[in-house]
Coordinates of C-alpha atoms in Angstrom, one line a residue:
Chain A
X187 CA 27.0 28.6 49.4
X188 CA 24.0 27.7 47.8
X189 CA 21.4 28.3 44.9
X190 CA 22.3 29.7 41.6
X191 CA 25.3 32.1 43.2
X192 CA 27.0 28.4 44.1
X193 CA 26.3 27.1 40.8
X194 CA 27.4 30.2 39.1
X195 CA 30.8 30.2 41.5
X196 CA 31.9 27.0 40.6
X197 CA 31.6 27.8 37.1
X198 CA 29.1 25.1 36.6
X199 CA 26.9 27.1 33.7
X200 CA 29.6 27.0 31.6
X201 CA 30.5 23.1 32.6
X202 CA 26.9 22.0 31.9
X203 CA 26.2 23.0 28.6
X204 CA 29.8 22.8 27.2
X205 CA 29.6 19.3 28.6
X206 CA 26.3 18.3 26.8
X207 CA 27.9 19.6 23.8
X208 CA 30.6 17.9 23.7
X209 CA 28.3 14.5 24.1
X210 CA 26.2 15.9 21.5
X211 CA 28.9 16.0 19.3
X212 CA 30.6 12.7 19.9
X213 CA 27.5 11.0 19.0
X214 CA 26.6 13.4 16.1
X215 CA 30.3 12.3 14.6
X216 CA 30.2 8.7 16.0
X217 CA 26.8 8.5 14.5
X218 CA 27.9 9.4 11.4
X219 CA 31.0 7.5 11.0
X220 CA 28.5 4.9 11.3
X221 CA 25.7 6.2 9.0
X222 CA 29.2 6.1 6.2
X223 CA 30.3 2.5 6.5
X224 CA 28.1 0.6 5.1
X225 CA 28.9 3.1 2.1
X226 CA 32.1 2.6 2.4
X227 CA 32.0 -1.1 2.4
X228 CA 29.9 -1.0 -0.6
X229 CA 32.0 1.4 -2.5
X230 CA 35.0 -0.8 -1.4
X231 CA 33.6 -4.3 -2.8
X232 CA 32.4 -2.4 -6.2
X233 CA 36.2 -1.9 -6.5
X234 CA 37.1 -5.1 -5.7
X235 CA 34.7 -6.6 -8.2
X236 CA 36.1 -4.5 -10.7
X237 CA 39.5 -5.1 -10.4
X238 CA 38.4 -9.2 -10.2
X239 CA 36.7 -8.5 -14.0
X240 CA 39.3 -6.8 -15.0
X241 CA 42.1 -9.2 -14.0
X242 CA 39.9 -12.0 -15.4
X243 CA 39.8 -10.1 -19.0
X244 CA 43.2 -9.8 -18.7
X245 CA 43.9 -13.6 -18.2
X246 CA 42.0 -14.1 -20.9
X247 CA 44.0 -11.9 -23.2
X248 CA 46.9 -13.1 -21.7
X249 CA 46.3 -16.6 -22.7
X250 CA 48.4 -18.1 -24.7
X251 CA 46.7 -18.9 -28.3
X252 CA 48.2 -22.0 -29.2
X253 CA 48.1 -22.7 -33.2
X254 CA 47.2 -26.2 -33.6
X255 CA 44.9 -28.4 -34.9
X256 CA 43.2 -30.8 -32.8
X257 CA 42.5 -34.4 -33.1
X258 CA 39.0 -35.6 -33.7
X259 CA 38.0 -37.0 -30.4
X260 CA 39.9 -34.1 -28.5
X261 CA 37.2 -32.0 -30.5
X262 CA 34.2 -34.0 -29.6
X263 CA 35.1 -33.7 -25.5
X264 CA 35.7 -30.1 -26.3
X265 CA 32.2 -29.9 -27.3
X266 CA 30.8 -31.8 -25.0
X267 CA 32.7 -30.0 -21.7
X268 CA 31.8 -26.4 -23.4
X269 CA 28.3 -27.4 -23.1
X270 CA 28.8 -28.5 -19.5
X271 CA 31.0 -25.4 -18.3
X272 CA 28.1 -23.4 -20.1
X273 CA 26.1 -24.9 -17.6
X274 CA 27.9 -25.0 -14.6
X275 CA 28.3 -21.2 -14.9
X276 CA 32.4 -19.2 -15.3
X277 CA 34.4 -19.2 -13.3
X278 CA 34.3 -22.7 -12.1
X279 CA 36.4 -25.0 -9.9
X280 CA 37.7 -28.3 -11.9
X281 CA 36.2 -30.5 -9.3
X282 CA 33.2 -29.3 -10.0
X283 CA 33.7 -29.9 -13.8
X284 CA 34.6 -33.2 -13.0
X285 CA 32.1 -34.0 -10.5
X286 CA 29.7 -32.8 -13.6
X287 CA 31.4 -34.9 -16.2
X288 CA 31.1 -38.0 -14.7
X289 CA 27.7 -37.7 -13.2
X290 CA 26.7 -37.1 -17.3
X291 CA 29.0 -40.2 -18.1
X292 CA 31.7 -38.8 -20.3
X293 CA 34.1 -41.1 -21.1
X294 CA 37.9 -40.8 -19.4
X295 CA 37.1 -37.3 -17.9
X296 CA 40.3 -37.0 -16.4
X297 CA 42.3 -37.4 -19.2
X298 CA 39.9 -35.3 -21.5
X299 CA 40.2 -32.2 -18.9
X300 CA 43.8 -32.8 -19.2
X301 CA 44.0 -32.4 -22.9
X302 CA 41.9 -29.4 -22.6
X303 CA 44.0 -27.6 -20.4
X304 CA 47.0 -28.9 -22.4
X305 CA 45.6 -26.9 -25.4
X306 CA 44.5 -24.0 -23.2
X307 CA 41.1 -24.3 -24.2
X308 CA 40.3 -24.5 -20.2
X309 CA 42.9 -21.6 -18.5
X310 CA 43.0 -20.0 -15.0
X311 CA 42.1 -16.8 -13.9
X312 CA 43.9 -16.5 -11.1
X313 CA 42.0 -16.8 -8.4
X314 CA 41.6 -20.9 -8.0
X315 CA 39.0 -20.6 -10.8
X316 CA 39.4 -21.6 -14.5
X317 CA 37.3 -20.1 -17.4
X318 CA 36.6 -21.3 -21.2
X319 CA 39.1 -20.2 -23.4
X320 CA 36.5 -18.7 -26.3
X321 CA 39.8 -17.3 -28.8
X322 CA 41.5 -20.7 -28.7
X323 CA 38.4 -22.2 -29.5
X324 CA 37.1 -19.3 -32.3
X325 CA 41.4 -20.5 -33.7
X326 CA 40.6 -23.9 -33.8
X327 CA 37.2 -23.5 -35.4
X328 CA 39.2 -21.4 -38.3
X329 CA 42.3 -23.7 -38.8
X330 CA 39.2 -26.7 -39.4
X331 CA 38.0 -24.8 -41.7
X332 CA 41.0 -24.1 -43.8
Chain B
X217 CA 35.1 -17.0 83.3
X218 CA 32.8 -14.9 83.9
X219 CA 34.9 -12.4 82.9
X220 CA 35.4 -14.3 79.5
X221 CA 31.8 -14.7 78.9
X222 CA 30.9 -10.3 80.0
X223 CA 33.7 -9.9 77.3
X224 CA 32.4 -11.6 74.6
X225 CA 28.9 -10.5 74.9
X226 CA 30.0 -6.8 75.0
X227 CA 32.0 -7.9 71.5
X228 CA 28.9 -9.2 69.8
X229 CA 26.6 -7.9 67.5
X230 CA 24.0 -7.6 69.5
X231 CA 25.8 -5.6 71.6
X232 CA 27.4 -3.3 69.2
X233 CA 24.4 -2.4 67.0
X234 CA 22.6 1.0 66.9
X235 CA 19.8 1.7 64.7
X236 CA 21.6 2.7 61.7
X237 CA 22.6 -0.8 61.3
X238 CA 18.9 -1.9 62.0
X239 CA 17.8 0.6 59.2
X240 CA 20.1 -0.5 56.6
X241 CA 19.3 -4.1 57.1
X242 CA 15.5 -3.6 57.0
X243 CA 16.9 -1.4 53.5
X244 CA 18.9 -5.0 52.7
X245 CA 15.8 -7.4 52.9
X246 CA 13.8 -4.9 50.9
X247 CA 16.6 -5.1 48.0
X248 CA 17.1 -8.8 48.6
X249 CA 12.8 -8.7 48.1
X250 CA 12.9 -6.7 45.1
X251 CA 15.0 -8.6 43.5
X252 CA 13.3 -12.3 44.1
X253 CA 10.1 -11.7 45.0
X254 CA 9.2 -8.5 42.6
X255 CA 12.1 -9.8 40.1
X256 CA 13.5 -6.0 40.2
X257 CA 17.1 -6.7 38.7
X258 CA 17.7 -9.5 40.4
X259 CA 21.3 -10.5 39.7
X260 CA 22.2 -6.9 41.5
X261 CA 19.7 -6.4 44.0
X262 CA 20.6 -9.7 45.5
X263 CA 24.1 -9.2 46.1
X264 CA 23.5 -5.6 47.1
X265 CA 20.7 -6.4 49.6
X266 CA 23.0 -9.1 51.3
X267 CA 26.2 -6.8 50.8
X268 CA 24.0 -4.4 53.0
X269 CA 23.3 -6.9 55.4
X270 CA 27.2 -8.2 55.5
X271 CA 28.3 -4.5 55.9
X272 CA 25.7 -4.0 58.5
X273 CA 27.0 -6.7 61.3
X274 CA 28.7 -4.6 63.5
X275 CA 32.2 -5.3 64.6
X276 CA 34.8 -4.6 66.8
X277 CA 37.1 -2.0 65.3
X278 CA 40.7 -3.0 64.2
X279 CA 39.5 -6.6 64.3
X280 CA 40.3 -6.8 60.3
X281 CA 36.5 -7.8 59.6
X282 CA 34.8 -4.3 58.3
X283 CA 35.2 -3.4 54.6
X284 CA 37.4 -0.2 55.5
X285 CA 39.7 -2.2 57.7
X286 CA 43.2 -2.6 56.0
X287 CA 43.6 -6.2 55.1
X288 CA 40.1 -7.3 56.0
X289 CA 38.2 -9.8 53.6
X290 CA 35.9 -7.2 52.4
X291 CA 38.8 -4.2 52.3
X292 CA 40.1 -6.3 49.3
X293 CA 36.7 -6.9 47.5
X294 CA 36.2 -3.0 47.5
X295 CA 39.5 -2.8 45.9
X296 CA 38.2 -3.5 43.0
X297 CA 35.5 -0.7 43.5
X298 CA 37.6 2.3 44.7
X299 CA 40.5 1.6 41.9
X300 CA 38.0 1.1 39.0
X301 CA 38.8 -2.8 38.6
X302 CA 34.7 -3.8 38.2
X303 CA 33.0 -1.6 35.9
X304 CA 35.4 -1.8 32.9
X305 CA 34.9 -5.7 33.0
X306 CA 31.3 -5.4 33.3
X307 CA 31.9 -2.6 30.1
X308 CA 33.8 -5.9 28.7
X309 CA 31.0 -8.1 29.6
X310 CA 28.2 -5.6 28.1
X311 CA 29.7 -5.5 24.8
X312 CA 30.2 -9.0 24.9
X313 CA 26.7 -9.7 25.1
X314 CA 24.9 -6.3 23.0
X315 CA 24.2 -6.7 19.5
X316 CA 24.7 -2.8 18.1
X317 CA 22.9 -3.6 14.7
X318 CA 20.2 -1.7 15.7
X319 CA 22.2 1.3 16.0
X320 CA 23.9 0.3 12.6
X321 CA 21.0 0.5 11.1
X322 CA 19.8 3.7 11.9
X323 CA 22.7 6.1 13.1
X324 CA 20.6 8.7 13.6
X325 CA 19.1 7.4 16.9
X326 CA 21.9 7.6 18.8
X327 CA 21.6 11.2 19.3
X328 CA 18.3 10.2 21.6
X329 CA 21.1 8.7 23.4
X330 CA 22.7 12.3 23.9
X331 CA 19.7 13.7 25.2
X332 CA 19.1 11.6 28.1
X333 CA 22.0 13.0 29.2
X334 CA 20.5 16.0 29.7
X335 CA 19.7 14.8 33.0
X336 CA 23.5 14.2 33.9
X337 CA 24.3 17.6 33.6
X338 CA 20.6 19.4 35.0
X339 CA 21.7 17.5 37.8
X340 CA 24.6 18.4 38.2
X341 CA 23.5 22.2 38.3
X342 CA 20.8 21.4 41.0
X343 CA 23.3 19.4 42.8
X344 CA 25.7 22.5 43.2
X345 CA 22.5 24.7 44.0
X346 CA 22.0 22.4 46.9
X347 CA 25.5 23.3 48.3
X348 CA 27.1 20.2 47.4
X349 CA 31.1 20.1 45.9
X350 CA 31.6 20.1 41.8
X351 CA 33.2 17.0 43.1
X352 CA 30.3 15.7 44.6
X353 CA 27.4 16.8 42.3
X354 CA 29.4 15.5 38.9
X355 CA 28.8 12.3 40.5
X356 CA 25.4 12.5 42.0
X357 CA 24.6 13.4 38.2
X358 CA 26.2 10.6 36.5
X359 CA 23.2 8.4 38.6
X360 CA 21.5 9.8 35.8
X361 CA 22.9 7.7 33.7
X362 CA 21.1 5.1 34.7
X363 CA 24.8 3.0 34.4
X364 CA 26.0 1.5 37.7
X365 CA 29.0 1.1 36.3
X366 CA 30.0 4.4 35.0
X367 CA 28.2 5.8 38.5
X368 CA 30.8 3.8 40.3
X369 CA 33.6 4.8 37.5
X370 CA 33.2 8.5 38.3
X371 CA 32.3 8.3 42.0
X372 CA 35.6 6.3 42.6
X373 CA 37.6 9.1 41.1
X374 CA 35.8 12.3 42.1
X375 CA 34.1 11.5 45.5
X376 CA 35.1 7.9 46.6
X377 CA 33.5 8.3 50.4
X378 CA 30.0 8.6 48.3
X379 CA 30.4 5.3 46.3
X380 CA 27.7 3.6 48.4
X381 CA 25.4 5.8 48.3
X382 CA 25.4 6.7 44.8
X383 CA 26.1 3.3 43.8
X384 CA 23.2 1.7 45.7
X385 CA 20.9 4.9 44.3
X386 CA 21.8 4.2 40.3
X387 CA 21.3 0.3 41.1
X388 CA 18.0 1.1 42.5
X389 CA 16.6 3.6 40.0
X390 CA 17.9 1.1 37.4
X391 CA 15.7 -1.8 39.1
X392 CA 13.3 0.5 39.2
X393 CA 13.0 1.3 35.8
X394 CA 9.7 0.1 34.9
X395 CA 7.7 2.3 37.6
X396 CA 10.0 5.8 37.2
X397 CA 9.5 5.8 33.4
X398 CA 6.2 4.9 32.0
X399 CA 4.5 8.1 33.6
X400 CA 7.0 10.4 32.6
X401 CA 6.5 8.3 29.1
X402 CA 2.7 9.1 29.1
X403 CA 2.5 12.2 30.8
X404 CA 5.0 13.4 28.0
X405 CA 3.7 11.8 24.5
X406 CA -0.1 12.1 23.1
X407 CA -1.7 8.8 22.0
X408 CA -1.2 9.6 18.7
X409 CA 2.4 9.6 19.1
X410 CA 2.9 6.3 21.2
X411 CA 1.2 4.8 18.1
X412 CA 3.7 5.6 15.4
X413 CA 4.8 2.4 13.8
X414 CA 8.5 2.6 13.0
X415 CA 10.0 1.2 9.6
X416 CA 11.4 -1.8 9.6
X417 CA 15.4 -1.1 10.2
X418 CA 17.2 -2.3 7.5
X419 CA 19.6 -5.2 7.9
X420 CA 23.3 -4.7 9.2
X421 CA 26.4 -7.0 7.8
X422 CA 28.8 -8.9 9.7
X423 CA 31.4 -6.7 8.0
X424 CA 29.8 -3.5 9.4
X425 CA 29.1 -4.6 12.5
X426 CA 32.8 -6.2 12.7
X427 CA 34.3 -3.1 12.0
X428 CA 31.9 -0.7 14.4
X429 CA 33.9 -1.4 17.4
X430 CA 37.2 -0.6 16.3
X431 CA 36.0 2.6 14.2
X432 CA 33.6 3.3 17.7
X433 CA 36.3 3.4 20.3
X434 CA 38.8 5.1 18.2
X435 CA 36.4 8.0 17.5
X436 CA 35.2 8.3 21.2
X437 CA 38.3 7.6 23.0
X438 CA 40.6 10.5 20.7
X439 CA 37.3 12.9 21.1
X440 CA 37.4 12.2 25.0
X441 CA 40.4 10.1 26.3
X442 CA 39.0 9.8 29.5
X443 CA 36.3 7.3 28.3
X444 CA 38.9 4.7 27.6
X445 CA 39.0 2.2 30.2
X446 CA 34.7 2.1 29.9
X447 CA 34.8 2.5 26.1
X448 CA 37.7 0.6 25.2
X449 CA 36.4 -2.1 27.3
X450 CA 32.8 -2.5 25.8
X451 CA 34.1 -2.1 22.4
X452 CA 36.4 -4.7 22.8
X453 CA 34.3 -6.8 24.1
X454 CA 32.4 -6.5 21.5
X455 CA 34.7 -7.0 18.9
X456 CA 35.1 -10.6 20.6
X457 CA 31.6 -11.1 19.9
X458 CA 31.3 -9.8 16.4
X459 CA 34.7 -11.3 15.4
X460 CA 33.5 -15.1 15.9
X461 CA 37.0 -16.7 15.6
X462 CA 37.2 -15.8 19.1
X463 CA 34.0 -16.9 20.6
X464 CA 35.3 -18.4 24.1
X465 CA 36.9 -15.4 24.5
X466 CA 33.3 -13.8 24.1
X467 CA 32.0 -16.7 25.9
X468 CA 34.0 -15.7 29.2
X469 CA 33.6 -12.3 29.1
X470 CA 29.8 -12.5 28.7
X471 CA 29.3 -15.2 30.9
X472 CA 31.9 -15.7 33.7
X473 CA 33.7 -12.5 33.8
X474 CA 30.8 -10.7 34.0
X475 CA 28.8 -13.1 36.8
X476 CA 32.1 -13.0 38.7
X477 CA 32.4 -9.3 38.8
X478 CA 28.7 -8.7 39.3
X479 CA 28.7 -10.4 42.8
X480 CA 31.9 -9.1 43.7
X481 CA 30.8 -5.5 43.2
X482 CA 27.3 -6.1 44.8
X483 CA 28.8 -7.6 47.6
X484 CA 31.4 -4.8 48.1
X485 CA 29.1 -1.7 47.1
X486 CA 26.3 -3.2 49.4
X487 CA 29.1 -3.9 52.6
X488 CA 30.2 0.1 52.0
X489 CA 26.7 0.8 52.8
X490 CA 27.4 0.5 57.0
X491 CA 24.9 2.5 58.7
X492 CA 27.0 5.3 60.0
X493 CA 28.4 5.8 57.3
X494 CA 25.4 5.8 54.7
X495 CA 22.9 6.9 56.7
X496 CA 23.4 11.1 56.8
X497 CA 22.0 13.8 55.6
X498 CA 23.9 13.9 52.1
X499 CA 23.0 10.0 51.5
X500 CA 19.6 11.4 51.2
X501 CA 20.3 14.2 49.4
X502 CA 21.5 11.7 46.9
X503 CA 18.8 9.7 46.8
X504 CA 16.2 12.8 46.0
X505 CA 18.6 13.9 43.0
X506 CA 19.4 10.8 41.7
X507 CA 15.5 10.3 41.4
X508 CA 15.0 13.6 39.8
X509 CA 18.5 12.9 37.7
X510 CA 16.3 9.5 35.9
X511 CA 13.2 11.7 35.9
X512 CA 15.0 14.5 33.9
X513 CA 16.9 11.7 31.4
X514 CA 13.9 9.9 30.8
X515 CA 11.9 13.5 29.9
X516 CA 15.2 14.5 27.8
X517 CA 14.8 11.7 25.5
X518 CA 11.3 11.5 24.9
X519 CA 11.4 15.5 24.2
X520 CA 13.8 15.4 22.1
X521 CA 12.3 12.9 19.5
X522 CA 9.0 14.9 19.5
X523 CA 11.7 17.6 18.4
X524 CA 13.5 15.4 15.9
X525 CA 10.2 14.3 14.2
X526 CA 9.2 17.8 13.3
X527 CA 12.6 17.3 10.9
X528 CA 12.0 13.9 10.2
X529 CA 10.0 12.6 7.0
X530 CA 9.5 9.2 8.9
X531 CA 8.4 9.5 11.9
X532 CA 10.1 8.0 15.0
X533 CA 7.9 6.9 18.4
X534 CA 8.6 9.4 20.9
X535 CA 8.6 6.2 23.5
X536 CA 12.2 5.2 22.5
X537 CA 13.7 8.1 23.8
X538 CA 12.9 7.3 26.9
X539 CA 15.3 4.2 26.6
X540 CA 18.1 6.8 25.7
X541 CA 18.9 6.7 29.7
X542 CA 21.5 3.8 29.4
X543 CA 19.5 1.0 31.9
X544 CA 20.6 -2.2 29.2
X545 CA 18.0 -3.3 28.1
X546 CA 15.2 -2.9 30.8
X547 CA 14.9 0.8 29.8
X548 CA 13.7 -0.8 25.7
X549 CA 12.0 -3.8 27.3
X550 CA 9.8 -0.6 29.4
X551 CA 9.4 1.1 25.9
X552 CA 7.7 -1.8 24.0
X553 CA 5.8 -2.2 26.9
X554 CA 4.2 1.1 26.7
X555 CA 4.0 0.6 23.3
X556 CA 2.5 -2.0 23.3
X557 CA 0.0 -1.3 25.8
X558 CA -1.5 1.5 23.2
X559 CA -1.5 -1.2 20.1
X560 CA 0.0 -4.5 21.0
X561 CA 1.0 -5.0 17.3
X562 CA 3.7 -2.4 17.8
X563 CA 7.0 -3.7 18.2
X564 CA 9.9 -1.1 19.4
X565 CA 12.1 -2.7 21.2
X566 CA 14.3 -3.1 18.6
X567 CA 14.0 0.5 17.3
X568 CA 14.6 1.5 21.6
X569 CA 17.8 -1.0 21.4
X570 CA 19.5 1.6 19.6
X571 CA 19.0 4.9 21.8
X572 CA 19.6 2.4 24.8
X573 CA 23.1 1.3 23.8
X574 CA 24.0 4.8 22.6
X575 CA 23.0 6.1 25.9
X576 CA 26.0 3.6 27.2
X577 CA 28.2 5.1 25.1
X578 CA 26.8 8.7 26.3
X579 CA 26.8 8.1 30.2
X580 CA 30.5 6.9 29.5
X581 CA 31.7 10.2 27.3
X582 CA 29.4 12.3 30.0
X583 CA 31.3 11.0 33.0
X584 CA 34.4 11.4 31.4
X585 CA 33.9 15.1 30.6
X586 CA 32.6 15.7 34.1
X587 CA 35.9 13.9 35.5
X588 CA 38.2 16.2 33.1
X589 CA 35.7 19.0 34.2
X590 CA 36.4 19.1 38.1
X591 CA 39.6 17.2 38.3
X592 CA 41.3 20.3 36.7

């Protein structure tokens, strides 16, 4: 058999263009699962920067306010590393702080980072990162005042 | 002794030979010429041509030399052809080696992809008007393709006694890609169009292009199972890639797994070729419809992006779908060619990257349908 009556008797009309449909719509879907994850992706790390700010507020309420008034040369290296974290940018990594510190020659840097973190003035935000403590420092500021 | 001697002269070669065999190793040197001298796919051509001319010795039967002989050297390197060993680890290779962001970023190629395989299935049609089996014609249409692989995939399934010839057909049209296609290109695109500039595509993450494989063969291989050992494959293998941590997995597959299996499926597809065998009437037949198979994918694709730019705000170069038939990458590098032979400051081969590898996932989903299709 031969010509259309063959293609016709082994049902190959209805093979053909089901069959290039069926491709059609495999790529169609493929191509838009595609065209979707970069949307996706971004939507995904929107969220994730979100949640990352909000957990950082929340480690900042969190942190413990400690009531106490701080010797004088505590508050100088408190000054002097706010200036430098305002530089290096929050959140920071203390090795970075301390790389910073003693590249602009602060005296005993070690110990002073110490005593800042002692007082919570320097806290961590969870994430390997530690931020300035601006509400510890706003309490000191008052209680030198009074 | 002289006895000895009458015996082994009657045994040789020489003796045994018709002209079949002298055909098909004339057909062998011309391959093996294509490929080195003309630089026509070479790393196929090569070990098909002298596949053709190992398959074309003639040998005493039952001796356990010829490929279909039961424990014969060869019988067990066209193992791997008849039970579908090679072409999913050259899929694994492929992916291995393509970089899809192309098609990441622009999605909306891939349906040039689809078109060309417009010629899979108008093949398929004339095929059956020309009195051949559904069995038969689904893979004389998969040549179509333009994918060796998937041509061997199907052919092993549906019609295994017509793997040489259809293999040795798709292998050829894919060599010759660059003369079948840039008349069709021309004939079917006005100047005007072969000079659209296409935007620059936008750039694809790591993320995205780290997650395209799973999301890929988990969408194709639900929507058409049969696909899986291709798909699953080439998405795998391209997950090595993309994934890093495992480059010398990647490495392999690109490099040695793929080498390996190329020359043991040239060597076998080219030693199934033995004259009486290949040369008949339906080996011909194969060859005139896998011709007009490319012809019709090549005109499929261009068409069809002359019909998506009458949607499209930006338009797209008709030339690229042309690389929508699935020959990696030749059928692109033949497209910015073209392209470049109307304003050599046009640069598509990127933008023809993307049809081109969605083709390879098209060809794979076409010859899985067609093997659901007439296996039922």
């Amino acid at each position: 058999m031969v010509g259309l009556e063959a293609i016709s008797a082994h049902n190959g009309w209805a093979m053909s263009v089901l069959g290039i449909s069926i491709v059609f719509a495999g790529l169609l879907l493929l191509s838009f699962a595609v065209s979707q994850i970069h949307k996706a992706l971004e939507f995904w790390d929107n969220c994730y920067q979100r949640i990352k700010k909000l957990r950082q507020g929340k480690n900042r309420q969190n942190a413990v306010t400690p009531d106490l008034t701080l010797p004088d040369d505590i508050k100088e290296s408190a000054r002097q590393f706010k200036l430098l974290i305002e530089r290096i940018g929050e959140p920071f990594l203390l090795p970075k702080l301390l790389d910073f510190s003693e590249k602009r020659g602060l005296l005993h840097p070690h110990s002073s980072i110490n005593n800042l973190l002692q007082v919570k003035l320097i806290i961590p935000d969870g994430t390997g990162h530690f931020l300035w403590n601006h509400e510890v420092e706003r309490n000191i500021q008052k209680r030198s005042r009074v | 002794m002289e006895n000895l001697l009458m015996e082994f002269l009657s045994n040789t070669g020489l003796a045994l030979a018709d002209y079949r065999n002298v055909i098909m190793i004339l057909v062998g040197i011309v391959l093996i010429y294509l490929g080195i001298a003309k630089r026509y796919e070479p790393f196929l051509l090569v070990p098909i041509g002298f596949g053709i001319l190992m398959g074309n010795i003639p040998v005493i039967k039952d001796f356990g030399i010829g490929i279909y002989e039961k424990g014969s050297f060869l019988s067990y390197m066209y193992y791997g052809v008849i039970h579908d060993i090679y072409p999913p680890l050259i899929f694994l290779g492929v992916g291995a080696l393509t970089d899809f962001s192309a098609m990441l970023a622009r999605p909306l190629l891939m349906l040039l992809g689809a078109a060309a395989q417009i010629g899979i299935f108008a093949t398929f049609l004339g095929a059956l008007a020309l009195g051949f089996a559904p069995n038969e014609a689904a893979s004389i249409g998969i040549i179509g393709g333009a994918d060796g692989p998937t041509a061997i995939f199907l052919t092993a399934k549906l019609a295994p006694r017509l793997i040489g010839p259809i293999a040795i057909a798709a292998y050829s049209y894919m060599a010759l890609v660059p003369v079948i296609q840039p008349p069709i290109m021309r004939l079917l695109t006005s100047r005007k169009e072969r000079l659209i500039k296409m935007e620059e595509p936008r750039k694809v993450s790591k993320k995205e292009k780290l997650i395209f494989p799973i999301i890929g063969f988990l969408l194709c291989c639900f929507i058409v199972p049969g696909a899986l050992p291709l798909l699953g494959m080439l998405f795998f293998g391209n997950l090595l890639k993309e994934s890093i941590i495992v480059e010398r997995l990647a490495r392999a597959a690109r490099s040695t797994i793929i080498d390996t299996v190329t020359i043991l499926l040239g060597i076998a597809v080219g030693a199934s070729t033995q004259g009486d065998v290949f040369l008949t009437g339906k080996s011909m037949g194969i060859f005139v419809l896998g011709a007009a198979s490319f012809a019709v994918a090549t005109a499929s694709g261009v068409i069809f992006a002359k019909f998506m730019n009458l949607f499209l705000r930006q338009k797209i170069n008709p030339l690229i779908g042309a690389a929508g038939v699935s020959a990696v990458p030749n059928s692109a590098r033949v497209v910015q060619v073209v392209g470049q032979a109307e304003d050599p400051a046009n640069f598509l081969l990127m933008h023809a990257m993307a049809p081109n590898i969605s083709g390879v996932i098209g060809s794979a989903i076409a010859a899985a349908i067609l093997w659901s299709f007439v296996s039922v």
